[in-house]
Tab-separated table of C-alpha atoms in Angstrom:
chain	number	residue	atom	x	y	z
A	59	MET	CA	0.000	0.000	0.000
A	60	ASN	CA	1.266	3.451	-0.925
A	61	PHE	CA	0.606	6.846	0.616
A	62	ILE	CA	-0.235	10.143	-1.055
A	63	GLU	CA	-0.273	13.783	0.050
A	64	THR	CA	-3.248	15.530	1.621
A	65	ARG	CA	-2.527	18.894	-0.051
A	66	GLY	CA	-1.316	17.669	-3.423
A	67	ASN	CA	2.216	17.532	-4.782
A	68	ASP	CA	4.566	20.508	-5.167
A	69	GLY	CA	7.164	18.756	-7.335
A	70	GLN	CA	9.646	18.478	-4.471
A	71	TYR	CA	8.276	15.208	-3.059
A	72	PRO	CA	7.537	11.831	-4.695
A	73	LEU	CA	3.963	11.383	-5.921
A	74	GLU	CA	3.607	8.241	-3.780
A	75	ILE	CA	5.636	6.697	-0.968
A	76	THR	CA	5.647	3.440	0.987
A	77	PHE	CA	4.608	2.945	4.622
A	78	SER	CA	8.210	2.873	5.851
A	79	GLN	CA	8.956	6.121	4.017
A	80	ALA	CA	5.812	7.722	5.484
A	81	ILE	CA	6.755	6.911	9.077
A	82	LEU	CA	10.320	8.156	8.618
A	83	SER	CA	9.289	11.441	6.933
A	84	PRO	CA	5.671	12.205	7.900
A	85	MET	CA	5.287	15.715	6.422
A	86	SER	CA	4.533	16.276	2.745
A	87	SER	CA	4.079	19.008	0.108
A	88	PHE	CA	2.705	22.396	1.163
A	89	GLY	CA	2.967	21.400	4.844
A	90	GLY	CA	0.498	18.536	4.412
A	91	LEU	CA	0.387	14.952	5.684
A	92	TYR	CA	0.397	11.481	4.159
A	93	SER	CA	-2.748	9.355	3.879
A	94	PRO	CA	-3.380	5.922	2.346
A	95	LYS	CA	-3.974	5.965	-1.406
A	96	THR	CA	-6.575	3.224	-0.895
A	97	LEU	CA	-7.932	1.346	2.117
A	98	PRO	CA	-8.286	-2.427	2.441
A	99	ASN	CA	-11.665	-4.135	2.886
A	100	LEU	CA	-12.235	-5.410	6.419
A	101	GLY	CA	-15.881	-6.286	5.859
A	102	GLN	CA	-18.049	-9.216	6.920
A	103	ALA	CA	-15.719	-11.969	5.711
A	104	PHE	CA	-12.716	-10.491	7.536
A	105	LEU	CA	-14.687	-9.946	10.748
A	106	ASP	CA	-16.095	-13.484	10.661
A	107	LYS	CA	-12.626	-14.912	10.148
A	108	HIS	CA	-11.182	-13.043	13.115
A	109	LEU	CA	-14.073	-13.278	15.552
A	110	HIS	CA	-12.001	-15.474	17.847
A	111	SER	CA	-8.557	-14.028	17.079
A	112	ASP	CA	-6.594	-12.598	19.978
A	113	TYR	CA	-5.404	-9.001	19.816
A	114	LYS	CA	-1.964	-9.729	18.322
A	115	ALA	CA	-3.387	-12.055	15.673
A	116	LEU	CA	-5.983	-9.428	14.704
A	117	ALA	CA	-3.297	-6.728	14.536
A	118	THR	CA	-1.086	-8.951	12.376
A	119	ALA	CA	-3.976	-9.585	9.993
A	120	ILE	CA	-4.911	-5.894	9.677
A	121	LEU	CA	-1.297	-4.875	9.026
A	122	ALA	CA	-1.138	-7.603	6.376
A	123	GLU	CA	-4.241	-6.131	4.709
A	124	PHE	CA	-2.456	-2.754	4.594
A	125	GLU	CA	0.530	-4.518	2.952
A	126	VAL	CA	3.061	-2.522	4.966
A	127	ASP	CA	6.635	-2.873	3.735
A	128	ILE	CA	7.977	-4.042	7.116
A	129	ASP	CA	9.520	-7.474	7.679
A	130	GLN	CA	7.190	-9.835	9.500
A	131	SER	CA	9.854	-10.507	12.135
A	132	ILE	CA	9.861	-6.788	13.030
A	133	ILE	CA	6.062	-6.715	13.168
A	134	ASP	CA	6.055	-9.772	15.433
A	135	GLU	CA	8.613	-8.141	17.736
A	136	ALA	CA	6.626	-4.896	17.832
A	137	LEU	CA	3.307	-6.606	18.596
A	138	SER	CA	4.933	-8.763	21.300
A	139	LEU	CA	5.090	-5.610	23.425
A	140	TYR	CA	1.365	-6.030	24.084
A	141	ASP	CA	2.453	-9.004	26.231
A	142	GLN	CA	3.721	-6.441	28.773
A	143	PHE	CA	0.228	-4.973	29.277
A	144	ASP	CA	-1.813	-5.837	32.367
A	145	ASP	CA	-3.391	-8.897	30.728
A	146	PRO	CA	-1.298	-10.237	27.819
A	147	SER	CA	-4.244	-12.293	26.593
A	148	ASN	CA	-6.487	-9.217	26.434
A	149	PRO	CA	-4.590	-5.902	26.375
A	150	VAL	CA	-7.808	-3.954	25.649
A	151	PRO	CA	-10.649	-5.045	27.958
A	152	VAL	CA	-14.140	-3.936	26.905
A	153	VAL	CA	-16.281	-3.426	30.013
A	154	LYS	CA	-20.068	-3.148	30.263
A	155	VAL	CA	-21.044	-0.001	32.184
A	156	LYS	CA	-24.696	0.309	31.100
A	157	ASP	CA	-26.972	-1.980	29.125
A	158	ASP	CA	-26.167	-0.074	25.938
A	159	LEU	CA	-22.770	1.428	26.833
A	160	TYR	CA	-19.453	-0.421	26.846
A	161	VAL	CA	-16.061	1.090	27.660
A	162	SER	CA	-13.008	0.033	25.670
A	163	GLU	CA	-10.136	0.481	28.137
A	164	LEU	CA	-7.082	1.530	26.146
A	165	TYR	CA	-4.861	2.410	29.121
A	166	HIS	CA	-3.466	-0.907	30.365
A	167	GLY	CA	0.058	-0.350	29.010
A	168	PRO	CA	3.242	0.876	30.716
A	169	THR	CA	2.359	4.594	30.850
A	170	ARG	CA	-1.333	4.017	31.701
A	171	ALA	CA	-2.762	5.848	28.677
A	172	PHE	CA	-4.052	4.954	25.227
A	173	LYS	CA	-0.967	6.282	23.442
A	174	ASP	CA	0.794	3.047	24.438
A	175	MET	CA	-1.503	1.145	22.064
A	176	ALA	CA	0.191	2.804	19.084
A	177	LEU	CA	3.533	4.016	20.375
A	178	GLN	CA	4.721	0.759	21.939
A	179	PRO	CA	4.837	-1.098	18.581
A	180	PHE	CA	5.588	2.071	16.592
A	181	GLY	CA	8.849	2.673	18.474
A	182	THR	CA	10.133	-0.784	17.646
A	183	VAL	CA	9.152	-0.481	13.972
A	184	LEU	CA	10.708	2.956	13.446
A	185	SER	CA	13.941	2.071	15.243
A	186	ALA	CA	14.267	-1.152	13.233
A	187	VAL	CA	13.746	0.679	9.936
A	188	ALA	CA	16.321	3.312	10.923
A	189	GLN	CA	18.848	0.622	11.817
A	190	ALA	CA	18.209	-1.276	8.580
A	191	ARG	CA	18.943	1.919	6.638
A	192	ASN	CA	21.935	2.714	8.852
A	193	GLU	CA	20.402	6.153	9.494
A	194	LYS	CA	20.045	8.171	12.689
A	195	TYR	CA	16.792	9.950	13.510
A	196	LEU	CA	15.645	12.774	15.708
A	197	ILE	CA	12.059	12.049	16.756
A	198	LEU	CA	10.056	15.124	17.702
A	199	ALA	CA	7.067	14.775	20.021
A	200	ALA	CA	4.662	17.439	21.213
A	201	THR	CA	2.389	16.361	24.039
A	202	SER	CA	-0.701	17.505	25.862
A	203	GLY	CA	0.119	14.900	28.484
A	204	ASP	CA	0.040	11.316	27.194
A	205	THR	CA	2.018	11.211	23.921
A	206	GLY	CA	5.158	12.380	25.737
A	207	PRO	CA	5.387	9.631	28.375
A	208	ALA	CA	4.461	6.955	25.817
A	209	ALA	CA	7.005	8.188	23.241
A	210	LEU	CA	9.773	8.463	25.818
A	211	ASP	CA	9.008	4.983	27.117
A	212	THR	CA	8.992	3.303	23.710
A	213	PHE	CA	12.164	5.013	22.415
A	214	ARG	CA	14.180	4.754	25.647
A	215	ASN	CA	17.718	3.545	24.717
A	216	LYS	CA	16.604	2.555	21.210
A	217	GLU	CA	19.400	2.395	18.662
A	218	ASN	CA	19.711	5.139	15.992
A	219	VAL	CA	17.032	7.279	17.657
A	220	GLN	CA	17.046	10.438	19.775
A	221	VAL	CA	13.852	12.063	21.065
A	222	ALA	CA	13.005	15.680	21.859
A	223	CYS	CA	9.680	15.938	23.664
A	224	LEU	CA	7.856	19.280	24.065
A	225	TYR	CA	5.188	19.766	26.716
A	226	PRO	CA	3.320	22.853	27.976
A	227	GLN	CA	4.656	23.749	31.424
A	228	GLY	CA	1.692	23.622	33.810
A	229	GLY	CA	-0.548	22.098	31.129
A	230	THR	CA	-0.337	18.438	32.192
A	231	SER	CA	-1.205	16.527	35.339
A	232	ASP	CA	1.535	16.021	37.931
A	233	VAL	CA	1.739	12.317	37.127
A	234	GLN	CA	2.126	12.999	33.413
A	235	ARG	CA	4.835	15.571	34.104
A	236	LEU	CA	6.697	13.199	36.429
A	237	GLN	CA	6.530	10.435	33.830
A	238	MET	CA	8.466	12.728	31.503
A	239	VAL	CA	10.887	14.648	33.715
A	240	THR	CA	12.136	11.522	35.526
A	241	GLU	CA	13.301	9.945	32.249
A	242	SER	CA	17.116	9.782	32.376
A	243	ALA	CA	18.138	7.879	29.224
A	244	ASP	CA	20.836	9.688	27.240
A	245	ASN	CA	18.833	9.625	24.003
A	246	LEU	CA	15.835	11.488	25.511
A	247	LYS	CA	15.338	15.233	25.981
A	248	VAL	CA	12.249	16.697	27.674
A	249	ILE	CA	11.526	20.391	27.163
A	250	GLY	CA	8.863	22.335	29.017
A	251	ILE	CA	7.679	25.390	27.128
A	252	LYS	CA	5.951	28.519	28.342
A	253	GLY	CA	2.743	28.150	26.357
A	254	ASP	CA	-0.011	25.659	25.574
A	255	PHE	CA	-0.163	22.466	23.524
A	256	ASP	CA	-1.032	24.325	20.332
A	257	ASP	CA	2.244	26.238	20.750
A	258	ALA	CA	4.143	22.974	21.171
A	259	GLN	CA	2.439	21.372	18.174
A	260	SER	CA	2.994	24.459	16.024
A	261	ALA	CA	6.699	24.410	16.908
A	262	LEU	CA	6.885	20.720	16.008
A	263	LYS	CA	5.274	21.249	12.595
A	264	THR	CA	7.482	24.277	11.909
A	265	LEU	CA	10.626	22.264	12.608
A	266	LEU	CA	9.389	19.292	10.563
A	267	THR	CA	9.023	21.538	7.504
A	268	SER	CA	12.050	23.782	8.120
A	269	ASP	CA	14.751	23.350	5.476
A	270	SER	CA	17.300	25.201	7.611
A	271	PHE	CA	16.652	22.981	10.639
A	272	LYS	CA	16.895	19.855	8.509
A	273	ALA	CA	20.165	21.148	7.024
A	274	LYS	CA	21.632	21.611	10.503
A	275	LEU	CA	20.619	18.068	11.397
A	276	LYS	CA	22.097	16.765	8.175
A	277	GLU	CA	25.478	18.210	9.170
A	278	ASN	CA	25.376	15.683	12.014
A	279	HIS	CA	24.031	12.919	9.734
A	280	ILE	CA	20.629	13.001	11.450
A	281	GLN	CA	17.221	12.659	9.763
A	282	LEU	CA	13.961	14.049	11.157
A	283	SER	CA	10.684	12.324	12.082
A	284	ALA	CA	7.825	12.670	14.577
A	285	ALA	CA	5.953	10.614	17.161
A	286	ASN	CA	2.763	12.666	17.040
A	287	SER	CA	-0.289	11.481	15.152
A	288	VAL	CA	0.797	13.493	12.110
A	289	ASN	CA	2.781	10.266	11.619
A	290	PHE	CA	0.637	7.547	10.033
A	291	GLY	CA	2.685	4.979	11.939
A	292	ARG	CA	0.595	6.045	14.930
A	293	ILE	CA	-2.736	5.962	13.107
A	294	ILE	CA	-2.408	2.474	11.665
A	295	PHE	CA	-2.082	0.988	15.150
A	296	GLN	CA	-4.973	3.126	16.404
A	297	THR	CA	-7.265	1.585	13.800
A	298	ILE	CA	-6.836	-1.915	15.224
A	299	TYR	CA	-8.476	-1.439	18.612
A	300	HIS	CA	-11.702	-0.177	17.040
A	301	VAL	CA	-12.057	-3.478	15.169
A	302	HIS	CA	-11.107	-5.409	18.318
A	303	SER	CA	-13.688	-3.561	20.429
A	304	TYR	CA	-16.468	-4.350	17.961
A	305	LEU	CA	-15.532	-8.039	17.871
A	306	GLU	CA	-15.404	-8.033	21.667
A	307	LEU	CA	-19.050	-6.925	21.794
A	308	VAL	CA	-19.951	-9.801	19.463
A	309	ARG	CA	-17.985	-12.246	21.628
A	310	GLN	CA	-19.758	-10.975	24.750
A	311	GLY	CA	-23.154	-11.452	23.128
A	312	ALA	CA	-23.938	-7.735	23.313
A	313	ILE	CA	-24.515	-7.485	19.545
A	314	GLU	CA	-24.926	-9.750	16.549
A	315	MET	CA	-22.239	-9.756	13.864
A	316	GLY	CA	-23.114	-7.023	11.391
A	317	GLU	CA	-25.142	-4.985	13.871
A	318	LYS	CA	-24.165	-1.308	13.850
A	319	VAL	CA	-22.701	0.508	16.857
A	320	TYR	CA	-21.746	4.029	17.837
A	321	LEU	CA	-18.057	4.785	18.404
A	322	ASN	CA	-17.747	7.471	21.103
A	323	VAL	CA	-14.310	9.103	21.210
A	324	PRO	CA	-12.868	11.844	23.459
A	325	SER	CA	-11.030	14.024	20.980
A	326	GLY	CA	-8.164	16.466	21.027
A	327	ASN	CA	-5.860	15.919	18.060
A	328	PHE	CA	-8.374	13.546	16.397
A	329	GLY	CA	-6.005	10.600	15.882
A	330	ASN	CA	-8.174	8.233	17.934
A	331	ALA	CA	-11.287	9.317	16.031
A	332	LEU	CA	-9.434	9.025	12.714
A	333	GLY	CA	-8.606	5.405	13.529
A	334	GLY	CA	-12.333	4.812	14.032
A	335	TYR	CA	-13.114	6.609	10.767
A	336	TYR	CA	-10.719	4.384	8.821
A	337	ALA	CA	-12.201	1.272	10.499
A	338	TYR	CA	-15.661	2.489	9.406
A	339	LYS	CA	-14.429	3.123	5.848
A	340	MET	CA	-12.881	-0.360	5.746
A	341	GLY	CA	-16.187	-2.020	6.594
A	342	LEU	CA	-16.709	-1.985	10.364
A	343	PRO	CA	-20.478	-1.707	11.016
A	344	VAL	CA	-20.599	1.797	12.509
A	345	GLU	CA	-23.703	3.981	12.649
A	346	GLN	CA	-21.809	7.161	13.552
A	347	ILE	CA	-18.690	8.361	15.332
A	348	LEU	CA	-19.533	10.579	18.293
A	349	ILE	CA	-16.891	13.220	19.021
A	350	ALA	CA	-16.669	14.324	22.656
A	351	SER	CA	-14.870	17.564	23.518
A	352	ASN	CA	-14.302	19.599	26.652
A	353	GLN	CA	-14.777	23.369	26.854
A	354	ASN	CA	-12.203	23.754	24.072
A	355	ASN	CA	-15.063	22.839	21.793
A	356	VAL	CA	-13.758	23.817	18.355
A	357	LEU	CA	-14.493	20.321	17.048
A	358	THR	CA	-18.089	20.436	18.302
A	359	LYS	CA	-18.670	23.716	16.473
A	360	PHE	CA	-16.960	22.401	13.353
A	361	ILE	CA	-19.039	19.229	13.131
A	362	ASN	CA	-22.277	21.022	13.989
A	363	THR	CA	-21.801	24.118	11.795
A	364	GLY	CA	-19.017	23.375	9.289
A	365	GLU	CA	-16.927	26.281	10.566
A	366	TYR	CA	-13.437	25.746	11.956
A	367	ASP	CA	-12.871	29.067	13.660
A	368	LEU	CA	-9.833	29.885	15.799
A	369	ARG	CA	-10.207	33.663	15.564
A	370	ASP	CA	-9.976	35.345	18.966
A	371	LEU	CA	-9.672	31.949	20.671
A	372	ALA	CA	-7.154	30.790	23.235
A	373	VAL	CA	-6.870	27.412	24.934
A	374	THR	CA	-9.004	27.123	28.074
A	375	PRO	CA	-7.371	25.006	30.818
A	376	THR	CA	-9.766	22.225	31.876
A	377	THR	CA	-9.846	19.146	34.078
A	378	SER	CA	-9.334	17.020	30.923
A	379	PRO	CA	-6.051	18.645	29.822
A	380	ALA	CA	-5.062	16.114	27.147
A	381	MET	CA	-7.963	17.561	25.134
A	382	ASP	CA	-7.007	21.209	25.658
A	383	ILE	CA	-6.312	21.606	21.947
A	384	LEU	CA	-7.723	23.989	19.356
A	385	LYS	CA	-5.979	22.909	16.154
A	386	SER	CA	-6.564	19.192	15.567
A	387	SER	CA	-4.005	17.813	13.128
A	388	ASN	CA	-5.956	14.818	11.882
A	389	ILE	CA	-9.018	16.733	10.735
A	390	GLU	CA	-6.853	17.326	7.664
A	391	ARG	CA	-6.922	13.624	6.784
A	392	ILE	CA	-10.718	13.592	7.120
A	393	LEU	CA	-10.988	16.579	4.765
A	394	PHE	CA	-8.678	14.892	2.284
A	395	ASP	CA	-10.565	11.602	2.315
A	396	LEU	CA	-13.936	13.322	1.897
A	397	PHE	CA	-13.146	16.258	-0.383
A	398	GLY	CA	-9.769	15.633	-2.055
A	399	ALA	CA	-6.349	17.296	-2.042
A	400	GLU	CA	-7.211	20.563	-3.793
A	401	ARG	CA	-10.046	21.430	-1.401
A	402	THR	CA	-8.003	20.284	1.607
A	403	LYS	CA	-5.129	22.556	0.619
A	404	GLU	CA	-7.531	25.478	0.225
A	405	LEU	CA	-9.132	24.897	3.630
A	406	MET	CA	-5.875	24.276	5.519
A	407	PHE	CA	-4.190	27.340	4.006
A	408	ALA	CA	-7.197	29.389	5.153
A	409	LEU	CA	-6.825	27.982	8.666
A	410	ASP	CA	-3.078	28.629	8.724
A	411	ASN	CA	-3.373	32.170	7.384
A	412	GLU	CA	-6.791	33.384	8.540
A	413	ARG	CA	-7.460	31.013	11.473
A	414	HIS	CA	-10.812	30.126	9.930
A	415	TYR	CA	-12.495	28.123	7.195
A	416	ALA	CA	-16.051	27.023	6.423
A	417	LEU	CA	-17.442	23.998	4.621
A	418	ASN	CA	-20.242	24.473	2.129
A	419	ALA	CA	-23.682	22.976	2.830
A	420	GLU	CA	-23.049	19.849	0.774
A	421	GLU	CA	-19.711	19.196	2.480
A	422	LEU	CA	-21.212	19.708	5.932
A	423	ALA	CA	-24.002	17.253	5.180
A	424	GLU	CA	-21.445	14.637	4.147
A	425	LEU	CA	-19.409	15.224	7.323
A	426	GLN	CA	-22.517	14.909	9.493
A	427	THR	CA	-23.495	11.547	8.034
A	428	ILE	CA	-20.384	10.159	9.738
A	429	PHE	CA	-19.812	12.366	12.779
A	430	ALA	CA	-21.909	13.917	15.549
A	431	ALA	CA	-20.458	15.983	18.387
A	432	ASP	CA	-21.039	17.617	21.746
A	433	PHE	CA	-18.876	19.056	24.497
A	434	CYS	CA	-18.798	18.541	28.237
A	435	THR	CA	-18.010	21.164	30.889
A	436	ASP	CA	-15.755	20.391	33.847
A	437	GLU	CA	-18.773	20.415	36.159
A	438	GLU	CA	-20.706	18.019	33.941
A	439	GLY	CA	-17.671	15.750	33.740
A	440	GLU	CA	-17.334	15.608	37.516
A	441	ALA	CA	-21.005	14.665	37.774
A	442	TYR	CA	-20.546	11.848	35.262
A	443	ILE	CA	-17.489	10.577	37.174
A	444	LYS	CA	-19.482	10.487	40.418
A	445	GLN	CA	-22.486	8.876	38.761
A	446	ALA	CA	-20.363	6.146	37.162
A	447	PHE	CA	-18.456	5.537	40.403
A	448	GLU	CA	-21.685	5.095	42.351
A	449	SER	CA	-22.668	2.500	39.750
A	450	GLY	CA	-19.377	0.668	40.223
A	451	TYR	CA	-17.158	2.124	37.484
A	452	LEU	CA	-14.077	4.315	38.037
A	453	MET	CA	-13.122	6.550	35.116
A	454	ASP	CA	-10.982	9.557	34.289
A	455	PRO	CA	-12.228	13.024	33.201
A	456	HIS	CA	-11.518	12.464	29.489
A	457	THR	CA	-13.678	9.356	29.426
A	458	ALA	CA	-16.358	11.339	31.270
A	459	THR	CA	-16.763	13.735	28.341
A	460	CYS	CA	-18.051	10.813	26.260
A	461	PHE	CA	-21.001	10.317	28.589
A	462	LYS	CA	-22.356	13.717	27.508
A	463	ALA	CA	-22.159	12.802	23.804
A	464	TYR	CA	-23.704	9.412	24.617
A	465	GLU	CA	-26.720	11.216	26.109
A	466	THR	CA	-27.145	13.906	23.452
A	467	CYS	CA	-25.884	12.675	20.079
A	468	ARG	CA	-27.435	9.276	19.389
A	469	LYS	CA	-30.305	9.254	16.903
A	470	HIS	CA	-30.844	5.510	17.406
A	471	PRO	CA	-30.596	4.821	21.155
A	472	GLN	CA	-31.358	1.129	20.659
A	473	LEU	CA	-27.825	0.706	19.236
A	474	LYS	CA	-24.901	-0.071	21.513
A	475	THR	CA	-22.204	2.554	22.136
A	476	ILE	CA	-18.482	1.895	22.547
A	477	VAL	CA	-16.783	4.603	24.618
A	478	TYR	CA	-12.995	4.787	24.324
A	479	SER	CA	-11.328	5.341	27.682
A	480	THR	CA	-8.001	6.984	27.002
A	481	ALA	CA	-6.383	7.224	30.443
A	482	GLU	CA	-6.350	5.422	33.758
A	483	TRP	CA	-7.753	7.161	36.849
A	484	THR	CA	-4.218	7.493	38.247
A	485	LYS	CA	-3.282	10.163	35.685
A	486	PHE	CA	-5.863	12.694	36.951
A	487	SER	CA	-6.435	11.752	40.568
A	488	PRO	CA	-7.161	15.218	42.108
A	489	VAL	CA	-10.092	15.736	39.729
A	490	ILE	CA	-11.491	12.271	40.389
A	491	ALA	CA	-10.984	12.490	44.150
A	492	TYR	CA	-12.942	15.740	44.187
A	493	ALA	CA	-15.714	14.255	42.055
A	494	ILE	CA	-16.243	11.183	44.232
A	495	THR	CA	-15.399	12.528	47.718
A	496	GLY	CA	-15.781	16.309	47.499
A	497	LYS	CA	-12.225	16.837	48.791
A	498	ASP	CA	-10.641	19.695	46.862
A	499	GLY	CA	-7.104	21.036	46.453
A	500	LEU	CA	-5.374	17.671	46.862
A	501	HIS	CA	-1.922	16.923	45.486
A	502	ASP	CA	-1.661	13.897	43.205
A	503	LEU	CA	-0.212	11.527	45.817
A	504	GLU	CA	-2.851	12.463	48.398
A	505	ALA	CA	-5.599	12.031	45.835
A	506	LEU	CA	-4.237	8.692	44.633
A	507	LYS	CA	-4.324	7.292	48.161
A	508	ILE	CA	-7.853	8.560	48.812
A	509	ILE	CA	-9.178	7.065	45.571
A	510	SER	CA	-7.361	3.796	46.218
A	511	GLU	CA	-8.957	3.515	49.643
A	512	THR	CA	-12.411	4.688	48.536
A	513	ALA	CA	-12.528	2.444	45.456
A	514	ASN	CA	-10.637	-0.435	47.085
A	515	THR	CA	-8.248	-0.594	44.143
A	516	PRO	CA	-4.428	-0.574	44.234
A	517	ILE	CA	-2.227	2.186	42.857
A	518	PRO	CA	-0.050	0.671	40.101
A	519	GLU	CA	3.548	0.380	41.229
A	520	LYS	CA	4.853	2.357	38.238
A	521	ILE	CA	2.713	5.322	39.305
A	522	ASN	CA	3.653	5.070	42.983
A	523	ALA	CA	7.352	4.911	42.129
A	524	LEU	CA	7.255	8.220	40.244
A	525	PHE	CA	7.078	10.193	43.473
A	526	GLU	CA	10.366	8.680	44.683
A	527	GLN	CA	12.360	9.180	41.485
A	528	LYS	CA	14.797	12.029	40.883
A	529	ILE	CA	14.009	14.792	38.427
A	530	ALA	CA	16.359	14.238	35.482
A	531	GLN	CA	14.909	16.795	33.047
A	532	ASP	CA	14.285	20.320	34.309
A	533	THR	CA	14.457	22.407	31.125
A	534	VAL	CA	11.704	25.036	30.790
A	535	ILE	CA	12.127	27.648	28.029
A	536	ASP	CA	10.290	30.154	25.894
A	537	LYS	CA	8.905	28.707	22.656
A	538	THR	CA	11.311	30.900	20.655
A	539	GLU	CA	14.241	28.937	22.110
A	540	ILE	CA	13.079	25.450	21.123
A	541	GLU	CA	15.239	24.961	18.032
A	542	GLN	CA	18.439	26.026	19.773
A	543	GLU	CA	17.671	23.838	22.794
A	544	ILE	CA	17.192	20.788	20.574
A	545	LEU	CA	20.376	21.487	18.638
A	546	SER	CA	22.307	21.821	21.901
A	547	PHE	CA	20.936	18.452	23.023
A	548	LEU	CA	22.073	16.845	19.780
A	549	GLY	CA	25.409	18.623	19.808
């Protein structure tokens, strides 16, 4: 399978590239991204065949359908990392919370968040490709809280790879920050920036498309790539768990094979939702994809009105900080798949230059056949957390946003809904402790202990240990200093 450019070709890039080329160099002409030229068919026959496949076997089969140009031995090694999750036989449990609502728990990996589902195997694949080419790579990562820890974990001490991870100082939970700043491997650099996630992501994209920055790297024989979901190497692994979750509902007797479901996704940068969109396009029986936002509700407005409008907007800090994002990278791939490269280029240039674009009525109607959206305030989220806890389910504030969309967006309430839980309760314990006990102003460690006692559930050892580890990365800089800081790290 080959990949083509979301904004068309400028004559400086190949017209098509392979999967391995796309993961090594994820940016394309005119500042665009790479998307699959075609998608495989994962329809009824495929689903029937893999009804009883375990997660690794399903992943192997889906990657085979994509015909990725990666040796099978490397794929096997990458997928074996799911054996390190809480339950190697079922790394993604799907839990019934209500009669028509099931939660797909994506957070049972080493950093306790859904980014492990993609970044654990992705790190092995990218490092192996770099070694096979005898090339060295700088991997850039910008994080709103979960990509950073997962990227640092997967690339720790990997050969031929160095990582520079940007995070907004004060814009993550304490646990997320500690997961990053306690990393001490020589090939990892963590950089706090004075700004928000959009600033970090903008800096990442600027560096990925900067000829002068690439030239400086080339002097040291270093190539440039990214661990964010601009890289399709992330997206391909995020497609798999949507298929798994559907099959899990069939296995549990919740639905019949072929019965449609709602996919309900908490969305910031839209990679998780994009994985669901591709699964839908490849034949998964999906009625609609419900997009849940917090008070940074640009996506809700976009899906409901067709306008993507960043004018006079700034990020609002919320209790679901991994979704405190205004400019969602993967909307571009949706635009490209629906409306083509020329229209995508026109819309994305308008967003870059004018901070606004608008779909026409026909385009909006097409978008709304696939997506519906709503947003959840912090107060509503806390109420959902308490309500779920009183019914026996402990969830984090990002998952809670989905309960609002579940209540407001479904046109066919008789259909089952799969909510995607993106982070374990341990990552946002002060918010959860307040929601279920009313105790406010707690530090993370205090809150963790209170939740553990109240819910009668242990704190994972990896989370507990963070509070005893030394801070190894204490860099905090202005966003104008990012390039020089990275070059100093490499130097």
